[in-house]
Amino acid sequence: MLPDEPLQLPKLLGVLLALGGVTLICGRLLGFNSPLAFWGGVAVVVGAASAAYANVLVKARSIQLAPAMLAAWQMVFGIAPLLVLGLAVDGNPARFHWTRTSVFCLLYLAVIGSALTFRLLYWLLPRMTVARLQAISLITPPGAVALGWAMGGETFSLWSLLGGCLVLAGV
């Protein structure tokens, strides 16, 4: 779909190396202790593949919309099913026990982790190759582990450290 950006062996090897690192980092989540955990993992993979395909489509068709507009519509279409599912599974959010930390995390994910991130993604899309742009998302797992260690007091294994090194080497 993007003749100016062919898939080359070094790119493919880098992706496989980085995905191996992500697998090591997330290995504790891959226990598949129940069918629900398995289907959750499948949903994450399908979601990531769908997002990557959408980015290729946006670039291949040279869609000329402002980055803020693309990000806004993405948020609008994403919020409806999430609200319905959230209300069905978790109930009324007014009844939750909201702490400063939970409000901070929610605002961080909504503004920094979603709205600004996707606006930047759509701004960068015409300026970078899709392969390089998608490689940025591979840095999220080691970044999350490092942030959890630095700010959340979490521990991580040597496997997570090795996984982070593989991700960085692949990227």
Short mmCIF file of C-alpha atoms in Angstrom, two decimals, residues 14-170:
data_model
loop_
_atom_site.label_atom_id
_atom_site.label_comp_id
_atom_site.label_asym_id
_atom_site.label_seq_id
_atom_site.Cartn_x
_atom_site.Cartn_y
_atom_site.Cartn_z
CA GLY A 14 13.99 -5.13 14.22
CA VAL A 15 10.25 -5.56 14.70
CA LEU A 16 10.63 -9.23 15.64
CA LEU A 17 13.40 -8.38 18.11
CA ALA A 18 11.33 -5.62 19.70
CA LEU A 19 8.21 -7.81 19.86
CA GLY A 20 10.29 -10.49 21.56
CA GLY A 21 11.28 -7.86 24.13
CA VAL A 22 7.66 -6.86 24.67
CA THR A 23 6.82 -10.54 25.15
CA LEU A 24 9.49 -10.84 27.84
CA ILE A 25 8.22 -7.70 29.59
CA CYS A 26 4.59 -8.79 29.47
CA GLY A 27 5.34 -12.46 30.05
CA ARG A 28 3.75 -12.43 33.49
CA LEU A 29 0.52 -11.33 31.83
CA LEU A 30 0.61 -14.20 29.36
CA GLY A 31 -0.17 -16.93 31.87
CA PHE A 32 -3.59 -17.41 30.28
CA ASN A 33 -5.04 -18.48 33.60
CA SER A 34 -8.52 -18.31 32.14
CA PRO A 35 -10.27 -18.08 28.78
CA LEU A 36 -11.05 -14.43 29.57
CA ALA A 37 -7.33 -13.64 29.90
CA PHE A 38 -6.65 -15.35 26.58
CA TRP A 39 -9.39 -13.37 24.79
CA GLY A 40 -8.13 -10.18 26.41
CA GLY A 41 -4.69 -10.86 24.92
CA VAL A 42 -6.25 -11.57 21.54
CA ALA A 43 -8.16 -8.27 21.76
CA VAL A 44 -4.94 -6.35 22.47
CA VAL A 45 -3.20 -7.91 19.45
CA VAL A 46 -6.19 -7.28 17.17
CA GLY A 47 -6.44 -3.70 18.42
CA ALA A 48 -2.75 -3.02 17.78
CA ALA A 49 -2.93 -4.56 14.30
CA SER A 50 -6.05 -2.53 13.50
CA ALA A 51 -4.41 0.70 14.61
CA ALA A 52 -1.32 -0.04 12.52
CA TYR A 53 -3.47 -0.82 9.47
CA ALA A 54 -5.45 2.40 9.99
CA ASN A 55 -2.23 4.42 10.03
CA VAL A 56 -1.14 2.80 6.77
CA LEU A 57 -4.54 3.61 5.23
CA VAL A 58 -4.42 7.24 6.36
CA LYS A 59 -0.97 7.64 4.84
CA ALA A 60 -1.67 5.65 1.66
CA ARG A 61 -4.81 7.63 0.87
CA SER A 62 -3.16 10.96 1.77
CA ILE A 63 -6.13 11.95 3.89
CA GLN A 64 -5.89 15.71 4.26
CA LEU A 65 -7.47 16.39 7.63
CA ALA A 66 -5.93 18.40 10.43
CA PRO A 67 -4.20 16.16 13.00
CA ALA A 68 -6.46 17.57 15.73
CA MET A 69 -9.55 16.64 13.69
CA LEU A 70 -8.37 13.05 13.13
CA ALA A 71 -7.57 12.67 16.83
CA ALA A 72 -10.89 14.23 17.88
CA TRP A 73 -12.97 11.89 15.71
CA GLN A 74 -10.97 8.93 16.98
CA MET A 75 -11.77 9.96 20.55
CA VAL A 76 -15.47 10.53 19.73
CA PHE A 77 -15.88 7.09 18.15
CA GLY A 78 -13.88 5.41 20.91
CA ILE A 79 -15.71 6.92 23.87
CA ALA A 80 -19.20 5.58 23.09
CA PRO A 81 -18.43 1.85 23.31
CA LEU A 82 -16.10 2.44 26.26
CA LEU A 83 -18.79 4.30 28.20
CA VAL A 84 -21.40 1.63 27.52
CA LEU A 85 -19.02 -1.18 28.47
CA GLY A 86 -17.79 0.70 31.54
CA LEU A 87 -21.30 1.34 32.82
CA ALA A 88 -22.31 -2.27 32.16
CA VAL A 89 -19.27 -3.80 33.86
CA ASP A 90 -18.28 -1.29 36.56
CA GLY A 91 -21.48 0.69 37.20
CA ASN A 92 -21.90 4.36 37.89
CA PRO A 93 -18.53 6.18 38.15
CA ALA A 94 -20.03 8.67 40.65
CA ARG A 95 -20.04 5.83 43.20
CA PHE A 96 -16.33 5.03 42.79
CA HIS A 97 -13.79 5.92 45.44
CA TRP A 98 -11.81 8.62 43.62
CA THR A 99 -8.38 9.39 45.03
CA ARG A 100 -5.94 12.06 43.89
CA THR A 101 -3.83 9.36 42.29
CA SER A 102 -6.75 7.85 40.37
CA VAL A 103 -7.87 11.28 39.10
CA PHE A 104 -4.30 12.12 38.08
CA CYS A 105 -3.95 8.79 36.25
CA LEU A 106 -7.27 9.25 34.46
CA LEU A 107 -6.41 12.80 33.36
CA TYR A 108 -2.90 11.77 32.33
CA LEU A 109 -4.20 8.91 30.19
CA ALA A 110 -7.00 11.00 28.67
CA VAL A 111 -4.96 14.11 27.84
CA ILE A 112 -1.31 13.06 27.52
CA GLY A 113 -1.71 9.36 26.74
CA SER A 114 -4.55 9.76 24.25
CA ALA A 115 -5.53 13.18 22.90
CA LEU A 116 -2.06 14.75 22.60
CA THR A 117 -0.40 11.49 21.63
CA PHE A 118 -2.77 10.84 18.74
CA ARG A 119 -2.60 14.46 17.59
CA LEU A 120 1.18 14.14 17.45
CA LEU A 121 0.88 10.79 15.67
CA TYR A 122 -1.28 12.27 12.90
CA TRP A 123 1.00 15.29 12.63
CA LEU A 124 4.06 13.03 12.23
CA LEU A 125 2.40 10.58 9.80
CA PRO A 126 3.07 12.59 6.61
CA ARG A 127 6.57 13.47 7.86
CA MET A 128 7.90 10.00 8.75
CA THR A 129 7.75 6.46 7.42
CA VAL A 130 5.00 4.36 8.94
CA ALA A 131 7.55 1.77 10.10
CA ARG A 132 9.47 4.36 12.12
CA LEU A 133 6.32 5.88 13.49
CA GLN A 134 4.88 2.54 14.56
CA ALA A 135 8.18 1.62 16.22
CA ILE A 136 7.53 4.40 18.72
CA SER A 137 4.62 2.40 20.17
CA LEU A 138 7.00 -0.46 20.99
CA ILE A 139 8.72 1.79 23.53
CA THR A 140 5.54 2.00 25.61
CA PRO A 141 5.96 -1.30 27.55
CA PRO A 142 9.53 -0.65 28.77
CA GLY A 143 8.54 2.97 29.46
CA ALA A 144 5.57 1.84 31.54
CA VAL A 145 7.72 -0.61 33.49
CA ALA A 146 10.34 2.09 34.15
CA LEU A 147 7.67 4.59 35.22
CA GLY A 148 6.08 2.03 37.54
CA TRP A 149 9.50 1.34 39.07
CA ALA A 150 10.46 5.03 39.42
CA MET A 151 7.15 6.44 40.63
CA GLY A 152 5.06 3.50 41.77
CA GLY A 153 7.54 1.50 43.79
CA GLU A 154 7.05 -1.53 41.55
CA THR A 155 9.70 -4.17 41.09
CA PHE A 156 10.65 -5.80 37.86
CA SER A 157 12.54 -8.92 36.99
CA LEU A 158 15.72 -9.37 35.02
CA TRP A 159 13.48 -10.70 32.24
CA SER A 160 11.80 -7.29 32.07
CA LEU A 161 15.19 -5.59 31.91
CA LEU A 162 16.30 -7.93 29.13
CA GLY A 163 12.99 -7.32 27.36
CA GLY A 164 13.53 -3.57 27.54
CA CYS A 165 17.00 -3.96 26.05
CA LEU A 166 15.60 -6.07 23.20
CA VAL A 167 12.90 -3.47 22.51
CA LEU A 168 15.45 -0.67 22.34
CA ALA A 169 17.75 -2.76 20.13
CA GLY A 170 14.85 -3.62 17.81
#
